[in-house]
Amino acid sequence: MNQLRNAPYRHIGTQPIAGSLGAEVSGVDLADPHPEALAEIRAALLAHQVIFFRDQRLTPDQQLAFARAFGEIHLHPFMEGMADYPEILEIKKLPTDARNFGGAWHTDQMFAPEPALGTILYAKQVPSAGGDTLFTNQYLAFEALSPGMQRLCCSLRTVCYGDGAKKYQGQSRREFYAGKTTMKVKDPGDVQTTSIHPLVRTHPETGRKALYIGGHVQHFADMTDAESRPLIDFLMAHSTRPEFTCRFRWRTGSLAFWDNRCTQHFAINDYPAEIRIMHRITIKGDRPF
Ligand code: SIN
């Protein structure tokens, strides 16, 4: 039972959008939030794993100021930030683009040795229908496993790739996206983009255990791909079961803030003739344990 979900707030309201995770937060203008509202937003994030705000009007500077209230900014090693705001990644899909960014279950920057704590995604332009984002609760996914499977998972470590033939259907990230998106993939230089993490991580703030799996996982440490794949496939299917998920319908001005340490997400690519533009900022996290 998550007692944090019933926490009393003075500056914000919260309304869960599903039984498993996700809540809409009301009563706050993110362009100029009260310092105590920021503390309550952090509590709401820990309580609900992903929180949503409606009808916000934010400049890039205001979105950055909001993000910095929760930590330092994490730069994406593969994706070019905006020309004037390199800390902001513009996620853009045009009618001429076949692929979208984030269109598979994953948790952000899992390939990094210190993956992103959280992600703040702000909707600038959304399709008339479609382009929703799915989220799943990885605490519940862990807790629903049998004791034997929990013990096995606690003993395993994952090898996670940000790029290369191992991740993108036999292609590099650049080849996978070439000609299929207007977003630019860049060379990460000497930034580390392959990392080993525990398959079950302890959340550093709540102390709860969560399954830490997503699309960047290629195999288990000290095991081959063939040995690892059946269990990875089972855990991916298990951890994204409908009863662990919520679905967010965007409007222009909506903002989502998710905790990458205990969730996965999936951007649905179902709006072929329309435009979707989002501004994404990720916040630095720590080494999973
Ligand atoms: C992402 O994976 O960060 C993108 C999510 C989205 O665009 O809905």
PDB file of C-alpha atoms and ligand atoms in Angstrom:
ATOM      1  CA  MET A   1       0.000   0.000   0.000  1.00  0.00           C
ATOM      2  CA  ASN A   2       1.403   3.366  -0.990  1.00  0.00           C
ATOM      3  CA  GLN A   3       0.598   5.732   1.903  1.00  0.00           C
ATOM      4  CA  LEU A   4       2.304   8.602   0.071  1.00  0.00           C
ATOM      5  CA  ARG A   5      -0.687   8.691  -2.302  1.00  0.00           C
ATOM      6  CA  ASN A   6      -2.921  10.008   0.486  1.00  0.00           C
ATOM      7  CA  ALA A   7      -0.513  12.766   1.584  1.00  0.00           C
ATOM      8  CA  PRO A   8      -2.200  16.086   2.420  1.00  0.00           C
ATOM      9  CA  TYR A   9      -1.029  19.048   0.327  1.00  0.00           C
ATOM     10  CA  ARG A  10      -1.485  22.767   0.997  1.00  0.00           C
ATOM     11  CA  HIS A  11      -0.489  24.196  -2.384  1.00  0.00           C
ATOM     12  CA  ILE A  12      -1.554  21.575  -4.926  1.00  0.00           C
ATOM     13  CA  GLY A  13      -4.394  19.162  -5.588  1.00  0.00           C
ATOM     14  CA  THR A  14      -3.858  15.625  -6.912  1.00  0.00           C
ATOM     15  CA  GLN A  15      -6.269  13.404  -8.798  1.00  0.00           C
ATOM     16  CA  PRO A  16      -5.111   9.873  -9.749  1.00  0.00           C
ATOM     17  CA  ILE A  17      -5.793   9.007 -13.406  1.00  0.00           C
ATOM     18  CA  ALA A  18      -5.468   5.221 -13.003  1.00  0.00           C
ATOM     19  CA  GLY A  19      -5.325   2.624 -10.247  1.00  0.00           C
ATOM     20  CA  SER A  20      -1.640   1.846 -10.710  1.00  0.00           C
ATOM     21  CA  LEU A  21       0.186   5.143 -11.217  1.00  0.00           C
ATOM     22  CA  GLY A  22      -0.206   8.679 -12.500  1.00  0.00           C
ATOM     23  CA  ALA A  23      -2.012  11.714 -11.100  1.00  0.00           C
ATOM     24  CA  GLU A  24      -3.078  15.075 -12.423  1.00  0.00           C
ATOM     25  CA  VAL A  25      -1.812  17.932 -10.294  1.00  0.00           C
ATOM     26  CA  SER A  26      -3.859  21.128 -10.104  1.00  0.00           C
ATOM     27  CA  GLY A  27      -3.561  24.541  -8.478  1.00  0.00           C
ATOM     28  CA  VAL A  28      -0.045  25.462  -9.577  1.00  0.00           C
ATOM     29  CA  ASP A  29       1.408  27.735 -12.243  1.00  0.00           C
ATOM     30  CA  LEU A  30       4.741  26.149 -13.175  1.00  0.00           C
ATOM     31  CA  ALA A  31       5.971  29.445 -14.611  1.00  0.00           C
ATOM     32  CA  ASP A  32       6.148  30.834 -11.076  1.00  0.00           C
ATOM     33  CA  PRO A  33       5.619  28.108  -8.464  1.00  0.00           C
ATOM     34  CA  HIS A  34       5.667  28.769  -4.715  1.00  0.00           C
ATOM     35  CA  PRO A  35       8.759  27.104  -3.118  1.00  0.00           C
ATOM     36  CA  GLU A  36       6.480  24.990  -0.912  1.00  0.00           C
ATOM     37  CA  ALA A  37       4.524  23.908  -4.001  1.00  0.00           C
ATOM     38  CA  LEU A  38       7.805  22.595  -5.440  1.00  0.00           C
ATOM     39  CA  ALA A  39       8.337  20.442  -2.335  1.00  0.00           C
ATOM     40  CA  GLU A  40       4.786  19.129  -2.666  1.00  0.00           C
ATOM     41  CA  ILE A  41       5.323  18.397  -6.366  1.00  0.00           C
ATOM     42  CA  ARG A  42       8.357  16.316  -5.419  1.00  0.00           C
ATOM     43  CA  ALA A  43       6.248  14.438  -2.854  1.00  0.00           C
ATOM     44  CA  ALA A  44       3.512  13.897  -5.438  1.00  0.00           C
ATOM     45  CA  LEU A  45       6.076  12.550  -7.923  1.00  0.00           C
ATOM     46  CA  LEU A  46       7.300  10.029  -5.364  1.00  0.00           C
ATOM     47  CA  ALA A  47       3.722   9.099  -4.496  1.00  0.00           C
ATOM     48  CA  HIS A  48       2.382   8.681  -8.050  1.00  0.00           C
ATOM     49  CA  GLN A  49       5.566   7.984 -10.135  1.00  0.00           C
ATOM     50  CA  VAL A  50       4.278  10.244 -12.930  1.00  0.00           C
ATOM     51  CA  ILE A  51       2.387  13.512 -12.541  1.00  0.00           C
ATOM     52  CA  PHE A  52       0.616  15.661 -15.094  1.00  0.00           C
ATOM     53  CA  PHE A  53      -0.171  19.369 -15.262  1.00  0.00           C
ATOM     54  CA  ARG A  54      -2.662  21.008 -17.624  1.00  0.00           C
ATOM     55  CA  ASP A  55      -2.869  24.404 -19.312  1.00  0.00           C
ATOM     56  CA  GLN A  56       0.668  25.576 -18.551  1.00  0.00           C
ATOM     57  CA  ARG A  57       2.252  28.427 -20.519  1.00  0.00           C
ATOM     58  CA  LEU A  58       6.010  28.047 -20.219  1.00  0.00           C
ATOM     59  CA  THR A  59       8.910  29.670 -22.011  1.00  0.00           C
ATOM     60  CA  PRO A  60      12.031  27.486 -22.397  1.00  0.00           C
ATOM     61  CA  ASP A  61      13.654  29.485 -19.557  1.00  0.00           C
ATOM     62  CA  GLN A  62      10.677  28.835 -17.271  1.00  0.00           C
ATOM     63  CA  GLN A  63      10.663  25.105 -18.084  1.00  0.00           C
ATOM     64  CA  LEU A  64      14.402  25.004 -17.356  1.00  0.00           C
ATOM     65  CA  ALA A  65      13.937  26.864 -14.056  1.00  0.00           C
ATOM     66  CA  PHE A  66      11.247  24.360 -13.052  1.00  0.00           C
ATOM     67  CA  ALA A  67      13.494  21.414 -13.967  1.00  0.00           C
ATOM     68  CA  ARG A  68      16.478  22.877 -12.060  1.00  0.00           C
ATOM     69  CA  ALA A  69      14.384  22.895  -8.886  1.00  0.00           C
ATOM     70  CA  PHE A  70      14.765  19.084  -8.961  1.00  0.00           C
ATOM     71  CA  GLY A  71      18.422  18.732  -9.935  1.00  0.00           C
ATOM     72  CA  GLU A  72      21.019  19.367 -12.589  1.00  0.00           C
ATOM     73  CA  ILE A  73      20.129  18.917 -16.252  1.00  0.00           C
ATOM     74  CA  HIS A  74      21.150  15.682 -17.964  1.00  0.00           C
ATOM     75  CA  LEU A  75      22.187  16.155 -21.622  1.00  0.00           C
ATOM     76  CA  HIS A  76      21.260  13.484 -24.168  1.00  0.00           C
ATOM     77  CA  PRO A  77      24.480  12.054 -25.655  1.00  0.00           C
ATOM     78  CA  PHE A  78      22.868  11.080 -28.978  1.00  0.00           C
ATOM     79  CA  MET A  79      20.280  13.775 -29.671  1.00  0.00           C
ATOM     80  CA  GLU A  80      20.978  17.408 -30.531  1.00  0.00           C
ATOM     81  CA  GLY A  81      19.356  19.924 -28.166  1.00  0.00           C
ATOM     82  CA  MET A  82      17.652  23.123 -29.380  1.00  0.00           C
ATOM     83  CA  ALA A  83      20.003  25.683 -30.936  1.00  0.00           C
ATOM     84  CA  ASP A  84      19.360  28.340 -28.255  1.00  0.00           C
ATOM     85  CA  TYR A  85      18.638  25.863 -25.444  1.00  0.00           C
ATOM     86  CA  PRO A  86      20.959  22.840 -25.700  1.00  0.00           C
ATOM     87  CA  GLU A  87      19.511  21.468 -22.436  1.00  0.00           C
ATOM     88  CA  ILE A  88      16.086  21.101 -24.118  1.00  0.00           C
ATOM     89  CA  LEU A  89      15.456  18.321 -26.614  1.00  0.00           C
ATOM     90  CA  GLU A  90      12.741  19.167 -29.104  1.00  0.00           C
ATOM     91  CA  ILE A  91      10.851  15.957 -29.833  1.00  0.00           C
ATOM     92  CA  LYS A  92       9.277  16.602 -33.178  1.00  0.00           C
ATOM     93  CA  LYS A  93       7.302  14.385 -35.540  1.00  0.00           C
ATOM     94  CA  LEU A  94       6.073  15.728 -38.891  1.00  0.00           C
ATOM     95  CA  PRO A  95       3.667  14.087 -41.384  1.00  0.00           C
ATOM     96  CA  THR A  96       6.731  13.151 -43.481  1.00  0.00           C
ATOM     97  CA  ASP A  97       8.332  11.253 -40.551  1.00  0.00           C
ATOM     98  CA  ALA A  98       7.729   7.498 -40.272  1.00  0.00           C
ATOM     99  CA  ARG A  99       9.398   6.968 -36.881  1.00  0.00           C
ATOM    100  CA  ASN A 100       8.728   8.743 -33.615  1.00  0.00           C
ATOM    101  CA  PHE A 101      11.139   9.254 -30.739  1.00  0.00           C
ATOM    102  CA  GLY A 102      10.507   7.004 -27.738  1.00  0.00           C
ATOM    103  CA  GLY A 103       8.167   4.593 -29.542  1.00  0.00           C
ATOM    104  CA  ALA A 104       9.029   1.515 -27.459  1.00  0.00           C
ATOM    105  CA  TRP A 105       8.896   0.709 -23.742  1.00  0.00           C
ATOM    106  CA  HIS A 106      11.967   2.154 -22.024  1.00  0.00           C
ATOM    107  CA  THR A 107      13.246   4.225 -19.130  1.00  0.00           C
ATOM    108  CA  ASP A 108      15.332   7.259 -20.034  1.00  0.00           C
ATOM    109  CA  GLN A 109      19.102   7.050 -20.354  1.00  0.00           C
ATOM    110  CA  MET A 110      19.275   3.508 -18.967  1.00  0.00           C
ATOM    111  CA  PHE A 111      22.468   3.080 -21.007  1.00  0.00           C
ATOM    112  CA  ALA A 112      24.210   5.752 -18.891  1.00  0.00           C
ATOM    113  CA  PRO A 113      26.125   4.835 -15.729  1.00  0.00           C
ATOM    114  CA  GLU A 114      23.995   7.392 -13.866  1.00  0.00           C
ATOM    115  CA  PRO A 115      20.657   7.378 -15.735  1.00  0.00           C
ATOM    116  CA  ALA A 116      18.218  10.283 -15.627  1.00  0.00           C
ATOM    117  CA  LEU A 117      16.282  10.684 -12.373  1.00  0.00           C
ATOM    118  CA  GLY A 118      13.293  12.186 -14.092  1.00  0.00           C
ATOM    119  CA  THR A 119      11.968  13.652 -17.312  1.00  0.00           C
ATOM    120  CA  ILE A 120       9.857  16.751 -17.825  1.00  0.00           C
ATOM    121  CA  LEU A 121       7.953  16.760 -21.119  1.00  0.00           C
ATOM    122  CA  TYR A 122       5.967  19.814 -22.211  1.00  0.00           C
ATOM    123  CA  ALA A 123       3.489  19.735 -25.096  1.00  0.00           C
ATOM    124  CA  LYS A 124       3.895  22.565 -27.635  1.00  0.00           C
ATOM    125  CA  GLN A 125       1.745  21.121 -30.434  1.00  0.00           C
ATOM    126  CA  VAL A 126      -0.251  17.897 -30.389  1.00  0.00           C
ATOM    127  CA  PRO A 127      -2.281  15.939 -32.961  1.00  0.00           C
ATOM    128  CA  SER A 128      -6.089  16.228 -32.964  1.00  0.00           C
ATOM    129  CA  ALA A 129      -6.150  12.632 -31.691  1.00  0.00           C
ATOM    130  CA  GLY A 130      -3.372  10.160 -30.892  1.00  0.00           C
ATOM    131  CA  GLY A 131       0.207  10.725 -29.743  1.00  0.00           C
ATOM    132  CA  ASP A 132      -0.652   9.620 -26.197  1.00  0.00           C
ATOM    133  CA  THR A 133       2.071   8.362 -23.854  1.00  0.00           C
ATOM    134  CA  LEU A 134       1.816   5.158 -21.805  1.00  0.00           C
ATOM    135  CA  PHE A 135       3.508   4.714 -18.420  1.00  0.00           C
ATOM    136  CA  THR A 136       3.998   1.629 -16.279  1.00  0.00           C
ATOM    137  CA  ASN A 137       4.708   1.194 -12.565  1.00  0.00           C
ATOM    138  CA  GLN A 138       7.849  -0.862 -11.984  1.00  0.00           C
ATOM    139  CA  TYR A 139       7.322  -1.187  -8.210  1.00  0.00           C
ATOM    140  CA  LEU A 140       4.098  -3.078  -8.898  1.00  0.00           C
ATOM    141  CA  ALA A 141       5.803  -5.133 -11.595  1.00  0.00           C
ATOM    142  CA  PHE A 142       8.429  -6.291  -9.093  1.00  0.00           C
ATOM    143  CA  GLU A 143       5.957  -6.883  -6.267  1.00  0.00           C
ATOM    144  CA  ALA A 144       3.705  -9.035  -8.492  1.00  0.00           C
ATOM    145  CA  LEU A 145       6.483 -11.551  -9.216  1.00  0.00           C
ATOM    146  CA  SER A 146       6.636 -14.805  -7.236  1.00  0.00           C
ATOM    147  CA  PRO A 147       9.164 -14.902  -4.355  1.00  0.00           C
ATOM    148  CA  GLY A 148      11.354 -17.276  -6.375  1.00  0.00           C
ATOM    149  CA  MET A 149      11.390 -14.997  -9.415  1.00  0.00           C
ATOM    150  CA  GLN A 150      12.020 -11.966  -7.176  1.00  0.00           C
ATOM    151  CA  ARG A 151      15.075 -13.719  -5.717  1.00  0.00           C
ATOM    152  CA  LEU A 152      16.351 -14.639  -9.176  1.00  0.00           C
ATOM    153  CA  CYS A 153      15.841 -11.076 -10.460  1.00  0.00           C
ATOM    154  CA  CYS A 154      17.620  -9.610  -7.422  1.00  0.00           C
ATOM    155  CA  SER A 155      20.697 -11.684  -8.326  1.00  0.00           C
ATOM    156  CA  LEU A 156      20.929 -10.459 -11.958  1.00  0.00           C
ATOM    157  CA  ARG A 157      22.535  -7.440 -13.592  1.00  0.00           C
ATOM    158  CA  THR A 158      21.623  -6.069 -17.029  1.00  0.00           C
ATOM    159  CA  VAL A 159      23.912  -4.858 -19.808  1.00  0.00           C
ATOM    160  CA  CYS A 160      22.293  -1.806 -21.415  1.00  0.00           C
ATOM    161  CA  TYR A 161      23.183  -0.277 -24.791  1.00  0.00           C
ATOM    162  CA  GLY A 162      22.440   3.212 -26.083  1.00  0.00           C
ATOM    163  CA  ASP A 163      23.342   2.369 -29.638  1.00  0.00           C
ATOM    164  CA  GLY A 164      24.735  -0.190 -32.023  1.00  0.00           C
ATOM    165  CA  ALA A 165      23.524  -3.262 -33.802  1.00  0.00           C
ATOM    166  CA  LYS A 166      22.427  -4.718 -30.484  1.00  0.00           C
ATOM    167  CA  LYS A 167      19.710  -2.152 -29.951  1.00  0.00           C
ATOM    168  CA  TYR A 168      18.187  -0.887 -33.186  1.00  0.00           C
ATOM    169  CA  GLN A 169      17.067  -4.005 -35.091  1.00  0.00           C
ATOM    170  CA  GLY A 170      20.590  -4.714 -36.324  1.00  0.00           C
ATOM    171  CA  GLN A 171      21.322  -1.086 -37.220  1.00  0.00           C
ATOM    172  CA  SER A 172      23.050   1.838 -35.578  1.00  0.00           C
ATOM    173  CA  ARG A 173      20.820   4.482 -34.008  1.00  0.00           C
ATOM    174  CA  ARG A 174      21.690   6.814 -36.899  1.00  0.00           C
ATOM    175  CA  GLU A 175      20.769   4.178 -39.549  1.00  0.00           C
ATOM    176  CA  PHE A 176      17.558   3.282 -37.721  1.00  0.00           C
ATOM    177  CA  TYR A 177      16.311   6.877 -37.840  1.00  0.00           C
ATOM    178  CA  ALA A 178      17.884   7.962 -41.190  1.00  0.00           C
ATOM    179  CA  GLY A 179      15.264   9.459 -43.522  1.00  0.00           C
ATOM    180  CA  LYS A 180      12.493   8.501 -41.080  1.00  0.00           C
ATOM    181  CA  THR A 181      12.615  11.481 -38.715  1.00  0.00           C
ATOM    182  CA  THR A 182      13.603  15.129 -38.841  1.00  0.00           C
ATOM    183  CA  MET A 183      15.316  14.753 -35.455  1.00  0.00           C
ATOM    184  CA  LYS A 184      19.105  14.691 -35.638  1.00  0.00           C
ATOM    185  CA  VAL A 185      21.208  11.896 -34.142  1.00  0.00           C
ATOM    186  CA  LYS A 186      24.714  12.975 -33.108  1.00  0.00           C
ATOM    187  CA  ASP A 187      27.923  11.163 -32.259  1.00  0.00           C
ATOM    188  CA  PRO A 188      28.184  10.801 -28.452  1.00  0.00           C
ATOM    189  CA  GLY A 189      31.962  11.271 -28.558  1.00  0.00           C
ATOM    190  CA  ASP A 190      33.579   9.758 -25.463  1.00  0.00           C
ATOM    191  CA  VAL A 191      30.388   9.773 -23.339  1.00  0.00           C
ATOM    192  CA  GLN A 192      29.796   6.285 -21.884  1.00  0.00           C
ATOM    193  CA  THR A 193      26.718   4.744 -23.537  1.00  0.00           C
ATOM    194  CA  THR A 194      26.905   1.109 -22.403  1.00  0.00           C
ATOM    195  CA  SER A 195      26.360   0.350 -18.715  1.00  0.00           C
ATOM    196  CA  ILE A 196      25.643  -2.494 -16.310  1.00  0.00           C
ATOM    197  CA  HIS A 197      22.838  -2.069 -13.764  1.00  0.00           C
ATOM    198  CA  PRO A 198      21.015  -4.197 -11.184  1.00  0.00           C
ATOM    199  CA  LEU A 199      17.833  -5.751 -12.603  1.00  0.00           C
ATOM    200  CA  VAL A 200      16.082  -4.769  -9.375  1.00  0.00           C
ATOM    201  CA  ARG A 201      16.912  -1.326  -8.034  1.00  0.00           C
ATOM    202  CA  THR A 202      16.128   0.302  -4.716  1.00  0.00           C
ATOM    203  CA  HIS A 203      14.635   3.737  -5.114  1.00  0.00           C
ATOM    204  CA  PRO A 204      16.994   6.124  -3.294  1.00  0.00           C
ATOM    205  CA  GLU A 205      14.146   8.272  -1.924  1.00  0.00           C
ATOM    206  CA  THR A 206      11.301   5.843  -1.194  1.00  0.00           C
ATOM    207  CA  GLY A 207      13.421   2.769  -0.363  1.00  0.00           C
ATOM    208  CA  ARG A 208      11.054   0.607  -2.464  1.00  0.00           C
ATOM    209  CA  LYS A 209      12.333  -2.043  -4.880  1.00  0.00           C
ATOM    210  CA  ALA A 210      11.472  -1.687  -8.564  1.00  0.00           C
ATOM    211  CA  LEU A 211      12.103  -3.850 -11.598  1.00  0.00           C
ATOM    212  CA  TYR A 212      14.661  -1.918 -13.625  1.00  0.00           C
ATOM    213  CA  ILE A 213      14.163  -3.062 -17.189  1.00  0.00           C
ATOM    214  CA  GLY A 214      13.459  -1.421 -20.547  1.00  0.00           C
ATOM    215  CA  GLY A 215      14.291  -1.446 -24.225  1.00  0.00           C
ATOM    216  CA  HIS A 216      17.970  -0.649 -23.673  1.00  0.00           C
ATOM    217  CA  VAL A 217      18.585  -3.996 -21.935  1.00  0.00           C
ATOM    218  CA  GLN A 218      20.390  -6.361 -24.286  1.00  0.00           C
ATOM    219  CA  HIS A 219      21.414  -9.269 -22.055  1.00  0.00           C
ATOM    220  CA  PHE A 220      22.274 -10.173 -18.474  1.00  0.00           C
ATOM    221  CA  ALA A 221      25.848  -9.736 -17.293  1.00  0.00           C
ATOM    222  CA  ASP A 222      27.919 -12.930 -17.675  1.00  0.00           C
ATOM    223  CA  MET A 223      25.240 -14.496 -19.916  1.00  0.00           C
ATOM    224  CA  THR A 224      24.799 -14.722 -23.680  1.00  0.00           C
ATOM    225  CA  ASP A 225      22.014 -13.007 -25.619  1.00  0.00           C
ATOM    226  CA  ALA A 226      20.355 -16.381 -26.254  1.00  0.00           C
ATOM    227  CA  GLU A 227      20.434 -17.312 -22.566  1.00  0.00           C
ATOM    228  CA  SER A 228      19.094 -13.918 -21.500  1.00  0.00           C
ATOM    229  CA  ARG A 229      16.393 -13.282 -24.112  1.00  0.00           C
ATOM    230  CA  PRO A 230      13.567 -15.532 -22.791  1.00  0.00           C
ATOM    231  CA  LEU A 231      13.675 -13.949 -19.333  1.00  0.00           C
ATOM    232  CA  ILE A 232      14.062 -10.406 -20.729  1.00  0.00           C
ATOM    233  CA  ASP A 233      11.033 -11.000 -22.987  1.00  0.00           C
ATOM    234  CA  PHE A 234       9.018 -12.373 -20.076  1.00  0.00           C
ATOM    235  CA  LEU A 235       9.930  -9.437 -17.820  1.00  0.00           C
ATOM    236  CA  MET A 236       9.162  -6.845 -20.521  1.00  0.00           C
ATOM    237  CA  ALA A 237       5.742  -8.405 -21.144  1.00  0.00           C
ATOM    238  CA  HIS A 238       5.114  -8.781 -17.397  1.00  0.00           C
ATOM    239  CA  SER A 239       6.191  -5.250 -16.476  1.00  0.00           C
ATOM    240  CA  THR A 240       3.931  -3.652 -19.093  1.00  0.00           C
ATOM    241  CA  ARG A 241       0.764  -5.561 -18.186  1.00  0.00           C
ATOM    242  CA  PRO A 242      -2.281  -3.256 -18.550  1.00  0.00           C
ATOM    243  CA  GLU A 243      -3.012  -3.248 -14.804  1.00  0.00           C
ATOM    244  CA  PHE A 244       0.394  -1.643 -14.107  1.00  0.00           C
ATOM    245  CA  THR A 245      -0.105   1.158 -16.650  1.00  0.00           C
ATOM    246  CA  CYS A 246      -1.756   4.493 -17.266  1.00  0.00           C
ATOM    247  CA  ARG A 247      -2.261   6.420 -20.504  1.00  0.00           C
ATOM    248  CA  PHE A 248      -1.965  10.185 -20.827  1.00  0.00           C
ATOM    249  CA  ARG A 249      -3.861  12.146 -23.472  1.00  0.00           C
ATOM    250  CA  TRP A 250      -1.933  15.326 -24.241  1.00  0.00           C
ATOM    251  CA  ARG A 251      -3.278  18.799 -24.922  1.00  0.00           C
ATOM    252  CA  THR A 252      -1.178  21.785 -25.910  1.00  0.00           C
ATOM    253  CA  GLY A 253       0.192  23.169 -22.626  1.00  0.00           C
ATOM    254  CA  SER A 254       0.156  19.801 -20.815  1.00  0.00           C
ATOM    255  CA  LEU A 255       3.301  18.820 -18.944  1.00  0.00           C
ATOM    256  CA  ALA A 256       4.295  15.383 -17.643  1.00  0.00           C
ATOM    257  CA  PHE A 257       6.985  14.758 -15.038  1.00  0.00           C
ATOM    258  CA  TRP A 258       7.991  11.113 -14.569  1.00  0.00           C
ATOM    259  CA  ASP A 259      10.373   9.268 -12.288  1.00  0.00           C
ATOM    260  CA  ASN A 260      12.629   7.084 -14.441  1.00  0.00           C
ATOM    261  CA  ARG A 261      13.755   5.091 -11.391  1.00  0.00           C
ATOM    262  CA  CYS A 262      10.426   3.284 -11.039  1.00  0.00           C
ATOM    263  CA  THR A 263       8.593   3.615 -14.387  1.00  0.00           C
ATOM    264  CA  GLN A 264       8.849   2.863 -18.089  1.00  0.00           C
ATOM    265  CA  HIS A 265       7.059   4.820 -20.802  1.00  0.00           C
ATOM    266  CA  PHE A 266       6.056   4.427 -24.465  1.00  0.00           C
ATOM    267  CA  ALA A 267       5.218   7.206 -26.957  1.00  0.00           C
ATOM    268  CA  ILE A 268       2.459   5.927 -29.267  1.00  0.00           C
ATOM    269  CA  ASN A 269       3.038   6.553 -32.987  1.00  0.00           C
ATOM    270  CA  ASP A 270      -0.550   6.679 -34.294  1.00  0.00           C
ATOM    271  CA  TYR A 271      -0.938  10.087 -35.955  1.00  0.00           C
ATOM    272  CA  PRO A 272       0.671   9.694 -39.415  1.00  0.00           C
ATOM    273  CA  ALA A 273      -0.696  12.867 -41.026  1.00  0.00           C
ATOM    274  CA  GLU A 274      -0.241  15.229 -38.093  1.00  0.00           C
ATOM    275  CA  ILE A 275       2.423  17.185 -36.197  1.00  0.00           C
ATOM    276  CA  ARG A 276       3.531  16.606 -32.598  1.00  0.00           C
ATOM    277  CA  ILE A 277       6.117  18.877 -30.937  1.00  0.00           C
ATOM    278  CA  MET A 278       7.278  18.446 -27.339  1.00  0.00           C
ATOM    279  CA  HIS A 279      10.047  20.035 -25.241  1.00  0.00           C
ATOM    280  CA  ARG A 280      11.896  17.507 -23.100  1.00  0.00           C
ATOM    281  CA  ILE A 281      14.295  18.096 -20.217  1.00  0.00           C
ATOM    282  CA  THR A 282      15.903  15.260 -18.264  1.00  0.00           C
ATOM    283  CA  ILE A 283      17.298  15.602 -14.734  1.00  0.00           C
ATOM    284  CA  LYS A 284      20.520  13.939 -13.639  1.00  0.00           C
ATOM    285  CA  GLY A 285      20.193  10.831 -11.511  1.00  0.00           C
ATOM    286  CA  ASP A 286      22.528   8.643  -9.487  1.00  0.00           C
ATOM    287  CA  ARG A 287      24.038   5.192  -9.946  1.00  0.00           C
ATOM    288  CA  PRO A 288      21.338   2.512  -9.479  1.00  0.00           C
ATOM    289  CA  PHE A 289      21.806   0.122  -6.543  1.00  0.00           C
TER     290      PHE A 289
HETATM  291  C1  SIN B   1      10.304   9.984 -24.563  1.00  0.00           C
HETATM  292  O1  SIN B   1      10.535   8.794 -24.662  1.00  0.00           O
HETATM  293  O2  SIN B   1      10.925  10.692 -23.789  1.00  0.00           O
HETATM  294  C2  SIN B   1       9.224  10.612 -25.414  1.00  0.00           C
HETATM  295  C3  SIN B   1       7.883  10.462 -24.812  1.00  0.00           C
HETATM  296  C4  SIN B   1       6.818  11.125 -25.647  1.00  0.00           C
HETATM  297  O3  SIN B   1       7.137  11.846 -26.600  1.00  0.00           O
HETATM  298  O4  SIN B   1       5.644  10.950 -25.327  1.00  0.00           O
END
